[in-house]
Amino acid sequence: MITKVQLEHFKKFRIETFHLGEDVVLAGPNNSGKSTLLQAISTWNLALQRWLAEHAESSRAKQRTGVPVSRNDFTAIPLREMNLVWFERDTAYSKGEKEGVDAGQPKLSTITLFGRGAQGEEWNLAVTLRYANKEQIYIKLADESGKTLTEVPPEAREAGIIHVPPFSGIGAEETGLQLGYQARLVGQGKPGDILRNLLLEVHRTDKKEKNGFWRNLTDDVQRLFGYQLKEPQYSEATDPFIRIEYNHAGARTPFDIASAGSGFHQVLTLLGFFYARPASVLLLDEPDAHLHVILQRQVYDLLRTVARNRGCQLLVSTHSEVILED
């Protein structure tokens, strides 16, 4: 579980500290930094995974402490230029800004996560970002004092983090997509573009591992909407598009999920991430955006129940008065 997040020179925050609990609801006016905190945690996770992948694949990389990340591979946040990660887009110190630091020295954007493991053990890990140019940054790992690390705390490795940005609509068609490209679409703020892939993943994993997640998901949909979700149909050899349909009371023929309302799509996306991508920390940005006030409470209660059953920490950014009253 993440217990604290410290940010320095990251987007909206020059220096800020956030204390977190098991289930956290982030509230505040527009542009107050709710989404920025979720993006910071997602950025920390992306940087850590890239660092681990680089050091696992190359023996020479093990001797390095800086790992390059291009803008195209930076899937945590949609960016036109890499300097948009920095507070006020300022990537270097000016004269006299910091004692003992010369003008022009790189200004590191730092994200430090503190956590507590399953046995109560405390851990922390900082990710530092150094600007190279508009298309690339370098990442390093450090402890809370800033000392460079070449080993990652085991608890940090196990901190599986999934970030779900606000729902942005669903396309009429969707082909099968590799996980890397799915991550890029989510990073661009388009989780609806992988909705069918998520549902197909839940169904395939359930058939292989018999984990019951597909049945759980369809039961959730039936309870909330009265819809019967049909099994996904997809064959790369005969049809490039994933077909997922549903039946509702009184209908003689099934409908494509694109025919339903945005609230239905929103809930399907949230459930898809829950069941397709097991995580220890789930970051949800405005999950109530397209939901009726009554459905907001039902969905939030469902998400908390599923999260607790799966030992998942839930961090939610919202404007919903219903959720805030809980």
mmCIF file with all atom_site columns, N, CA, C and O in Angstrom, residues 193-233:
data_model
loop_
_atom_site.group_PDB
_atom_site.id
_atom_site.type_symbol
_atom_site.label_atom_id
_atom_site.label_alt_id
_atom_site.label_comp_id
_atom_site.label_asym_id
_atom_site.label_entity_id
_atom_site.label_seq_id
_atom_site.pdbx_PDB_ins_code
_atom_site.Cartn_x
_atom_site.Cartn_y
_atom_site.Cartn_z
_atom_site.occupancy
_atom_site.B_iso_or_equiv
_atom_site.pdbx_formal_charge
_atom_site.auth_seq_id
_atom_site.auth_comp_id
_atom_site.auth_asym_id
_atom_site.auth_atom_id
_atom_site.pdbx_PDB_model_num
ATOM 1   N N  . ASP A 1 193 ? -10.913 3.336   -26.007 1.00 0.00 ? 193 ASP A N  1
ATOM 2   C CA . ASP A 1 193 ? -10.432 2.732   -27.250 1.00 0.00 ? 193 ASP A CA 1
ATOM 3   C C  . ASP A 1 193 ? -9.925  1.307   -27.059 1.00 0.00 ? 193 ASP A C  1
ATOM 4   O O  . ASP A 1 193 ? -9.651  0.616   -28.044 1.00 0.00 ? 193 ASP A O  1
ATOM 5   N N  . ILE A 1 194 ? -9.771  0.877   -25.791 1.00 0.00 ? 194 ILE A N  1
ATOM 6   C CA . ILE A 1 194 ? -9.326  -0.497  -25.552 1.00 0.00 ? 194 ILE A CA 1
ATOM 7   C C  . ILE A 1 194 ? -10.372 -1.281  -24.775 1.00 0.00 ? 194 ILE A C  1
ATOM 8   O O  . ILE A 1 194 ? -10.069 -2.366  -24.258 1.00 0.00 ? 194 ILE A O  1
ATOM 9   N N  . LEU A 1 195 ? -11.601 -0.778  -24.691 1.00 0.00 ? 195 LEU A N  1
ATOM 10  C CA . LEU A 1 195 ? -12.634 -1.440  -23.892 1.00 0.00 ? 195 LEU A CA 1
ATOM 11  C C  . LEU A 1 195 ? -12.866 -2.870  -24.348 1.00 0.00 ? 195 LEU A C  1
ATOM 12  O O  . LEU A 1 195 ? -12.905 -3.809  -23.533 1.00 0.00 ? 195 LEU A O  1
ATOM 13  N N  . ARG A 1 196 ? -13.022 -3.082  -25.647 1.00 0.00 ? 196 ARG A N  1
ATOM 14  C CA . ARG A 1 196 ? -13.274 -4.439  -26.147 1.00 0.00 ? 196 ARG A CA 1
ATOM 15  C C  . ARG A 1 196 ? -12.077 -5.347  -25.897 1.00 0.00 ? 196 ARG A C  1
ATOM 16  O O  . ARG A 1 196 ? -12.237 -6.536  -25.614 1.00 0.00 ? 196 ARG A O  1
ATOM 17  N N  . ASN A 1 197 ? -10.864 -4.811  -26.016 1.00 0.00 ? 197 ASN A N  1
ATOM 18  C CA . ASN A 1 197 ? -9.672  -5.601  -25.716 1.00 0.00 ? 197 ASN A CA 1
ATOM 19  C C  . ASN A 1 197 ? -9.649  -6.036  -24.259 1.00 0.00 ? 197 ASN A C  1
ATOM 20  O O  . ASN A 1 197 ? -9.261  -7.160  -23.943 1.00 0.00 ? 197 ASN A O  1
ATOM 21  N N  . LEU A 1 198 ? -10.045 -5.133  -23.367 1.00 0.00 ? 198 LEU A N  1
ATOM 22  C CA . LEU A 1 198 ? -10.096 -5.477  -21.944 1.00 0.00 ? 198 LEU A CA 1
ATOM 23  C C  . LEU A 1 198 ? -11.079 -6.612  -21.685 1.00 0.00 ? 198 LEU A C  1
ATOM 24  O O  . LEU A 1 198 ? -10.772 -7.577  -20.973 1.00 0.00 ? 198 LEU A O  1
ATOM 25  N N  . LEU A 1 199 ? -12.269 -6.502  -22.264 1.00 0.00 ? 199 LEU A N  1
ATOM 26  C CA . LEU A 1 199 ? -13.289 -7.527  -22.056 1.00 0.00 ? 199 LEU A CA 1
ATOM 27  C C  . LEU A 1 199 ? -12.854 -8.860  -22.662 1.00 0.00 ? 199 LEU A C  1
ATOM 28  O O  . LEU A 1 199 ? -13.071 -9.922  -22.073 1.00 0.00 ? 199 LEU A O  1
ATOM 29  N N  . LEU A 1 200 ? -12.229 -8.808  -23.831 1.00 0.00 ? 200 LEU A N  1
ATOM 30  C CA . LEU A 1 200 ? -11.713 -10.028 -24.456 1.00 0.00 ? 200 LEU A CA 1
ATOM 31  C C  . LEU A 1 200 ? -10.635 -10.660 -23.577 1.00 0.00 ? 200 LEU A C  1
ATOM 32  O O  . LEU A 1 200 ? -10.583 -11.892 -23.422 1.00 0.00 ? 200 LEU A O  1
ATOM 33  N N  . GLU A 1 201 ? -9.790  -9.836  -22.971 1.00 0.00 ? 201 GLU A N  1
ATOM 34  C CA . GLU A 1 201 ? -8.733  -10.332 -22.089 1.00 0.00 ? 201 GLU A CA 1
ATOM 35  C C  . GLU A 1 201 ? -9.315  -11.019 -20.856 1.00 0.00 ? 201 GLU A C  1
ATOM 36  O O  . GLU A 1 201 ? -8.831  -12.077 -20.435 1.00 0.00 ? 201 GLU A O  1
ATOM 37  N N  . VAL A 1 202 ? -10.355 -10.404 -20.268 1.00 0.00 ? 202 VAL A N  1
ATOM 38  C CA . VAL A 1 202 ? -11.009 -11.017 -19.106 1.00 0.00 ? 202 VAL A CA 1
ATOM 39  C C  . VAL A 1 202 ? -11.561 -12.390 -19.480 1.00 0.00 ? 202 VAL A C  1
ATOM 40  O O  . VAL A 1 202 ? -11.373 -13.377 -18.771 1.00 0.00 ? 202 VAL A O  1
ATOM 41  N N  . HIS A 1 203 ? -12.242 -12.454 -20.617 1.00 0.00 ? 203 HIS A N  1
ATOM 42  C CA . HIS A 1 203 ? -12.877 -13.700 -21.053 1.00 0.00 ? 203 HIS A CA 1
ATOM 43  C C  . HIS A 1 203 ? -11.842 -14.776 -21.343 1.00 0.00 ? 203 HIS A C  1
ATOM 44  O O  . HIS A 1 203 ? -11.983 -15.939 -20.917 1.00 0.00 ? 203 HIS A O  1
ATOM 45  N N  . ARG A 1 204 ? -10.779 -14.418 -22.065 1.00 0.00 ? 204 ARG A N  1
ATOM 46  C CA . ARG A 1 204 ? -9.754  -15.404 -22.417 1.00 0.00 ? 204 ARG A CA 1
ATOM 47  C C  . ARG A 1 204 ? -9.020  -15.914 -21.177 1.00 0.00 ? 204 ARG A C  1
ATOM 48  O O  . ARG A 1 204 ? -8.738  -17.111 -21.069 1.00 0.00 ? 204 ARG A O  1
ATOM 49  N N  . THR A 1 205 ? -8.700  -14.990 -20.270 1.00 0.00 ? 205 THR A N  1
ATOM 50  C CA . THR A 1 205 ? -7.996  -15.392 -19.051 1.00 0.00 ? 205 THR A CA 1
ATOM 51  C C  . THR A 1 205 ? -8.861  -16.307 -18.198 1.00 0.00 ? 205 THR A C  1
ATOM 52  O O  . THR A 1 205 ? -8.383  -17.283 -17.614 1.00 0.00 ? 205 THR A O  1
ATOM 53  N N  . ASP A 1 206 ? -10.156 -16.005 -18.150 1.00 0.00 ? 206 ASP A N  1
ATOM 54  C CA . ASP A 1 206 ? -11.081 -16.827 -17.375 1.00 0.00 ? 206 ASP A CA 1
ATOM 55  C C  . ASP A 1 206 ? -11.158 -18.239 -17.967 1.00 0.00 ? 206 ASP A C  1
ATOM 56  O O  . ASP A 1 206 ? -11.127 -19.238 -17.228 1.00 0.00 ? 206 ASP A O  1
ATOM 57  N N  . LYS A 1 207 ? -11.232 -18.341 -19.283 1.00 0.00 ? 207 LYS A N  1
ATOM 58  C CA . LYS A 1 207 ? -11.305 -19.653 -19.919 1.00 0.00 ? 207 LYS A CA 1
ATOM 59  C C  . LYS A 1 207 ? -10.042 -20.467 -19.653 1.00 0.00 ? 207 LYS A C  1
ATOM 60  O O  . LYS A 1 207 ? -10.081 -21.687 -19.492 1.00 0.00 ? 207 LYS A O  1
ATOM 61  N N  . LYS A 1 208 ? -8.900  -19.770 -19.589 1.00 0.00 ? 208 LYS A N  1
ATOM 62  C CA . LYS A 1 208 ? -7.620  -20.453 -19.392 1.00 0.00 ? 208 LYS A CA 1
ATOM 63  C C  . LYS A 1 208 ? -7.372  -20.808 -17.934 1.00 0.00 ? 208 LYS A C  1
ATOM 64  O O  . LYS A 1 208 ? -6.938  -21.921 -17.612 1.00 0.00 ? 208 LYS A O  1
ATOM 65  N N  . GLU A 1 209 ? -7.668  -19.861 -17.036 1.00 0.00 ? 209 GLU A N  1
ATOM 66  C CA . GLU A 1 209 ? -7.324  -20.047 -15.628 1.00 0.00 ? 209 GLU A CA 1
ATOM 67  C C  . GLU A 1 209 ? -8.524  -20.401 -14.750 1.00 0.00 ? 209 GLU A C  1
ATOM 68  O O  . GLU A 1 209 ? -8.348  -20.687 -13.559 1.00 0.00 ? 209 GLU A O  1
ATOM 69  N N  . LYS A 1 210 ? -9.729  -20.347 -15.304 1.00 0.00 ? 210 LYS A N  1
ATOM 70  C CA . LYS A 1 210 ? -10.944 -20.655 -14.547 1.00 0.00 ? 210 LYS A CA 1
ATOM 71  C C  . LYS A 1 210 ? -11.045 -19.826 -13.268 1.00 0.00 ? 210 LYS A C  1
ATOM 72  O O  . LYS A 1 210 ? -11.356 -20.328 -12.184 1.00 0.00 ? 210 LYS A O  1
ATOM 73  N N  . ASN A 1 211 ? -10.785 -18.489 -13.398 1.00 0.00 ? 211 ASN A N  1
ATOM 74  C CA . ASN A 1 211 ? -10.792 -17.630 -12.206 1.00 0.00 ? 211 ASN A CA 1
ATOM 75  C C  . ASN A 1 211 ? -12.164 -17.033 -11.898 1.00 0.00 ? 211 ASN A C  1
ATOM 76  O O  . ASN A 1 211 ? -12.341 -16.371 -10.877 1.00 0.00 ? 211 ASN A O  1
ATOM 77  N N  . GLY A 1 212 ? -13.134 -17.232 -12.801 1.00 0.00 ? 212 GLY A N  1
ATOM 78  C CA . GLY A 1 212 ? -14.489 -16.742 -12.551 1.00 0.00 ? 212 GLY A CA 1
ATOM 79  C C  . GLY A 1 212 ? -14.686 -15.261 -12.775 1.00 0.00 ? 212 GLY A C  1
ATOM 80  O O  . GLY A 1 212 ? -15.774 -14.716 -12.515 1.00 0.00 ? 212 GLY A O  1
ATOM 81  N N  . PHE A 1 213 ? -13.657 -14.551 -13.303 1.00 0.00 ? 213 PHE A N  1
ATOM 82  C CA . PHE A 1 213 ? -13.764 -13.107 -13.455 1.00 0.00 ? 213 PHE A CA 1
ATOM 83  C C  . PHE A 1 213 ? -14.805 -12.712 -14.509 1.00 0.00 ? 213 PHE A C  1
ATOM 84  O O  . PHE A 1 213 ? -15.492 -11.701 -14.352 1.00 0.00 ? 213 PHE A O  1
ATOM 85  N N  . TRP A 1 214 ? -14.909 -13.487 -15.595 1.00 0.00 ? 214 TRP A N  1
ATOM 86  C CA . TRP A 1 214 ? -15.902 -13.140 -16.612 1.00 0.00 ? 214 TRP A CA 1
ATOM 87  C C  . TRP A 1 214 ? -17.313 -13.248 -16.032 1.00 0.00 ? 214 TRP A C  1
ATOM 88  O O  . TRP A 1 214 ? -18.150 -12.374 -16.268 1.00 0.00 ? 214 TRP A O  1
ATOM 89  N N  . ARG A 1 215 ? -17.565 -14.287 -15.273 1.00 0.00 ? 215 ARG A N  1
ATOM 90  C CA . ARG A 1 215 ? -18.882 -14.443 -14.642 1.00 0.00 ? 215 ARG A CA 1
ATOM 91  C C  . ARG A 1 215 ? -19.126 -13.309 -13.650 1.00 0.00 ? 215 ARG A C  1
ATOM 92  O O  . ARG A 1 215 ? -20.237 -12.756 -13.585 1.00 0.00 ? 215 ARG A O  1
ATOM 93  N N  . ASN A 1 216 ? -18.110 -12.944 -12.884 1.00 0.00 ? 216 ASN A N  1
ATOM 94  C CA . ASN A 1 216 ? -18.257 -11.832 -11.942 1.00 0.00 ? 216 ASN A CA 1
ATOM 95  C C  . ASN A 1 216 ? -18.603 -10.546 -12.672 1.00 0.00 ? 216 ASN A C  1
ATOM 96  O O  . ASN A 1 216 ? -19.478 -9.776  -12.251 1.00 0.00 ? 216 ASN A O  1
ATOM 97  N N  . LEU A 1 217 ? -17.905 -10.297 -13.777 1.00 0.00 ? 217 LEU A N  1
ATOM 98  C CA . LEU A 1 217 ? -18.127 -9.062  -14.541 1.00 0.00 ? 217 LEU A CA 1
ATOM 99  C C  . LEU A 1 217 ? -19.543 -9.033  -15.118 1.00 0.00 ? 217 LEU A C  1
ATOM 100 O O  . LEU A 1 217 ? -20.241 -8.020  -15.012 1.00 0.00 ? 217 LEU A O  1
ATOM 101 N N  . THR A 1 218 ? -19.963 -10.135 -15.725 1.00 0.00 ? 218 THR A N  1
ATOM 102 C CA . THR A 1 218 ? -21.300 -10.148 -16.324 1.00 0.00 ? 218 THR A CA 1
ATOM 103 C C  . THR A 1 218 ? -22.386 -10.058 -15.247 1.00 0.00 ? 218 THR A C  1
ATOM 104 O O  . THR A 1 218 ? -23.444 -9.460  -15.477 1.00 0.00 ? 218 THR A O  1
ATOM 105 N N  . ASP A 1 219 ? -22.138 -10.651 -14.075 1.00 0.00 ? 219 ASP A N  1
ATOM 106 C CA . ASP A 1 219 ? -23.103 -10.521 -12.974 1.00 0.00 ? 219 ASP A CA 1
ATOM 107 C C  . ASP A 1 219 ? -23.205 -9.070  -12.512 1.00 0.00 ? 219 ASP A C  1
ATOM 108 O O  . ASP A 1 219 ? -24.305 -8.575  -12.202 1.00 0.00 ? 219 ASP A O  1
ATOM 109 N N  . ASP A 1 220 ? -22.062 -8.371  -12.444 1.00 0.00 ? 220 ASP A N  1
ATOM 110 C CA . ASP A 1 220 ? -22.064 -6.956  -12.066 1.00 0.00 ? 220 ASP A CA 1
ATOM 111 C C  . ASP A 1 220 ? -22.881 -6.136  -13.058 1.00 0.00 ? 220 ASP A C  1
ATOM 112 O O  . ASP A 1 220 ? -23.677 -5.265  -12.669 1.00 0.00 ? 220 ASP A O  1
ATOM 113 N N  . VAL A 1 221 ? -22.690 -6.416  -14.350 1.00 0.00 ? 221 VAL A N  1
ATOM 114 C CA . VAL A 1 221 ? -23.416 -5.683  -15.395 1.00 0.00 ? 221 VAL A CA 1
ATOM 115 C C  . VAL A 1 221 ? -24.911 -5.960  -15.297 1.00 0.00 ? 221 VAL A C  1
ATOM 116 O O  . VAL A 1 221 ? -25.740 -5.048  -15.417 1.00 0.00 ? 221 VAL A O  1
ATOM 117 N N  . GLN A 1 222 ? -25.275 -7.215  -15.078 1.00 0.00 ? 222 GLN A N  1
ATOM 118 C CA . GLN A 1 222 ? -26.685 -7.587  -14.962 1.00 0.00 ? 222 GLN A CA 1
ATOM 119 C C  . GLN A 1 222 ? -27.337 -6.882  -13.776 1.00 0.00 ? 222 GLN A C  1
ATOM 120 O O  . GLN A 1 222 ? -28.457 -6.365  -13.878 1.00 0.00 ? 222 GLN A O  1
ATOM 121 N N  . ARG A 1 223 ? -26.624 -6.820  -12.665 1.00 0.00 ? 223 ARG A N  1
ATOM 122 C CA . ARG A 1 223 ? -27.173 -6.222  -11.452 1.00 0.00 ? 223 ARG A CA 1
ATOM 123 C C  . ARG A 1 223 ? -27.338 -4.708  -11.605 1.00 0.00 ? 223 ARG A C  1
ATOM 124 O O  . ARG A 1 223 ? -28.328 -4.129  -11.136 1.00 0.00 ? 223 ARG A O  1
ATOM 125 N N  . LEU A 1 224 ? -26.386 -4.044  -12.255 1.00 0.00 ? 224 LEU A N  1
ATOM 126 C CA . LEU A 1 224 ? -26.419 -2.590  -12.361 1.00 0.00 ? 224 LEU A CA 1
ATOM 127 C C  . LEU A 1 224 ? -27.329 -2.091  -13.477 1.00 0.00 ? 224 LEU A C  1
ATOM 128 O O  . LEU A 1 224 ? -27.990 -1.051  -13.325 1.00 0.00 ? 224 LEU A O  1
ATOM 129 N N  . PHE A 1 225 ? -27.366 -2.820  -14.605 1.00 0.00 ? 225 PHE A N  1
ATOM 130 C CA . PHE A 1 225 ? -28.075 -2.309  -15.780 1.00 0.00 ? 225 PHE A CA 1
ATOM 131 C C  . PHE A 1 225 ? -29.203 -3.208  -16.277 1.00 0.00 ? 225 PHE A C  1
ATOM 132 O O  . PHE A 1 225 ? -30.010 -2.779  -17.103 1.00 0.00 ? 225 PHE A O  1
ATOM 133 N N  . GLY A 1 226 ? -29.227 -4.464  -15.809 1.00 0.00 ? 226 GLY A N  1
ATOM 134 C CA . GLY A 1 226 ? -30.212 -5.391  -16.338 1.00 0.00 ? 226 GLY A CA 1
ATOM 135 C C  . GLY A 1 226 ? -29.855 -5.904  -17.716 1.00 0.00 ? 226 GLY A C  1
ATOM 136 O O  . GLY A 1 226 ? -30.703 -6.457  -18.418 1.00 0.00 ? 226 GLY A O  1
ATOM 137 N N  . TYR A 1 227 ? -28.602 -5.725  -18.129 1.00 0.00 ? 227 TYR A N  1
ATOM 138 C CA . TYR A 1 227 ? -28.142 -6.191  -19.434 1.00 0.00 ? 227 TYR A CA 1
ATOM 139 C C  . TYR A 1 227 ? -27.431 -7.532  -19.293 1.00 0.00 ? 227 TYR A C  1
ATOM 140 O O  . TYR A 1 227 ? -26.720 -7.774  -18.310 1.00 0.00 ? 227 TYR A O  1
ATOM 141 N N  . GLN A 1 228 ? -27.599 -8.380  -20.300 1.00 0.00 ? 228 GLN A N  1
ATOM 142 C CA . GLN A 1 228 ? -26.872 -9.643  -20.355 1.00 0.00 ? 228 GLN A CA 1
ATOM 143 C C  . GLN A 1 228 ? -25.740 -9.501  -21.366 1.00 0.00 ? 228 GLN A C  1
ATOM 144 O O  . GLN A 1 228 ? -25.972 -9.418  -22.573 1.00 0.00 ? 228 GLN A O  1
ATOM 145 N N  . LEU A 1 229 ? -24.511 -9.469  -20.885 1.00 0.00 ? 229 LEU A N  1
ATOM 146 C CA . LEU A 1 229 ? -23.351 -9.296  -21.752 1.00 0.00 ? 229 LEU A CA 1
ATOM 147 C C  . LEU A 1 229 ? -22.979 -10.641 -22.368 1.00 0.00 ? 229 LEU A C  1
ATOM 148 O O  . LEU A 1 229 ? -22.807 -11.640 -21.660 1.00 0.00 ? 229 LEU A O  1
ATOM 149 N N  . LYS A 1 230 ? -22.869 -10.664 -23.698 1.00 0.00 ? 230 LYS A N  1
ATOM 150 C CA . LYS A 1 230 ? -22.549 -11.900 -24.403 1.00 0.00 ? 230 LYS A CA 1
ATOM 151 C C  . LYS A 1 230 ? -21.032 -12.081 -24.499 1.00 0.00 ? 230 LYS A C  1
ATOM 152 O O  . LYS A 1 230 ? -20.274 -11.116 -24.388 1.00 0.00 ? 230 LYS A O  1
ATOM 153 N N  . GLU A 1 231 ? -20.605 -13.302 -24.711 1.00 0.00 ? 231 GLU A N  1
ATOM 154 C CA . GLU A 1 231 ? -19.177 -13.596 -24.793 1.00 0.00 ? 231 GLU A CA 1
ATOM 155 C C  . GLU A 1 231 ? -18.549 -12.914 -26.015 1.00 0.00 ? 231 GLU A C  1
ATOM 156 O O  . GLU A 1 231 ? -19.170 -12.849 -27.080 1.00 0.00 ? 231 GLU A O  1
ATOM 157 N N  . PRO A 1 232 ? -17.335 -12.406 -25.888 1.00 0.00 ? 232 PRO A N  1
ATOM 158 C CA . PRO A 1 232 ? -16.657 -11.752 -27.019 1.00 0.00 ? 232 PRO A CA 1
ATOM 159 C C  . PRO A 1 232 ? -16.435 -12.734 -28.168 1.00 0.00 ? 232 PRO A C  1
ATOM 160 O O  . PRO A 1 232 ? -16.164 -13.918 -27.948 1.00 0.00 ? 232 PRO A O  1
ATOM 161 N N  . GLN A 1 233 ? -16.526 -12.223 -29.382 1.00 0.00 ? 233 GLN A N  1
ATOM 162 C CA . GLN A 1 233 ? -16.241 -12.993 -30.584 1.00 0.00 ? 233 GLN A CA 1
ATOM 163 C C  . GLN A 1 233 ? -15.099 -12.316 -31.329 1.00 0.00 ? 233 GLN A C  1
ATOM 164 O O  . GLN A 1 233 ? -15.190 -11.135 -31.673 1.00 0.00 ? 233 GLN A O  1
#
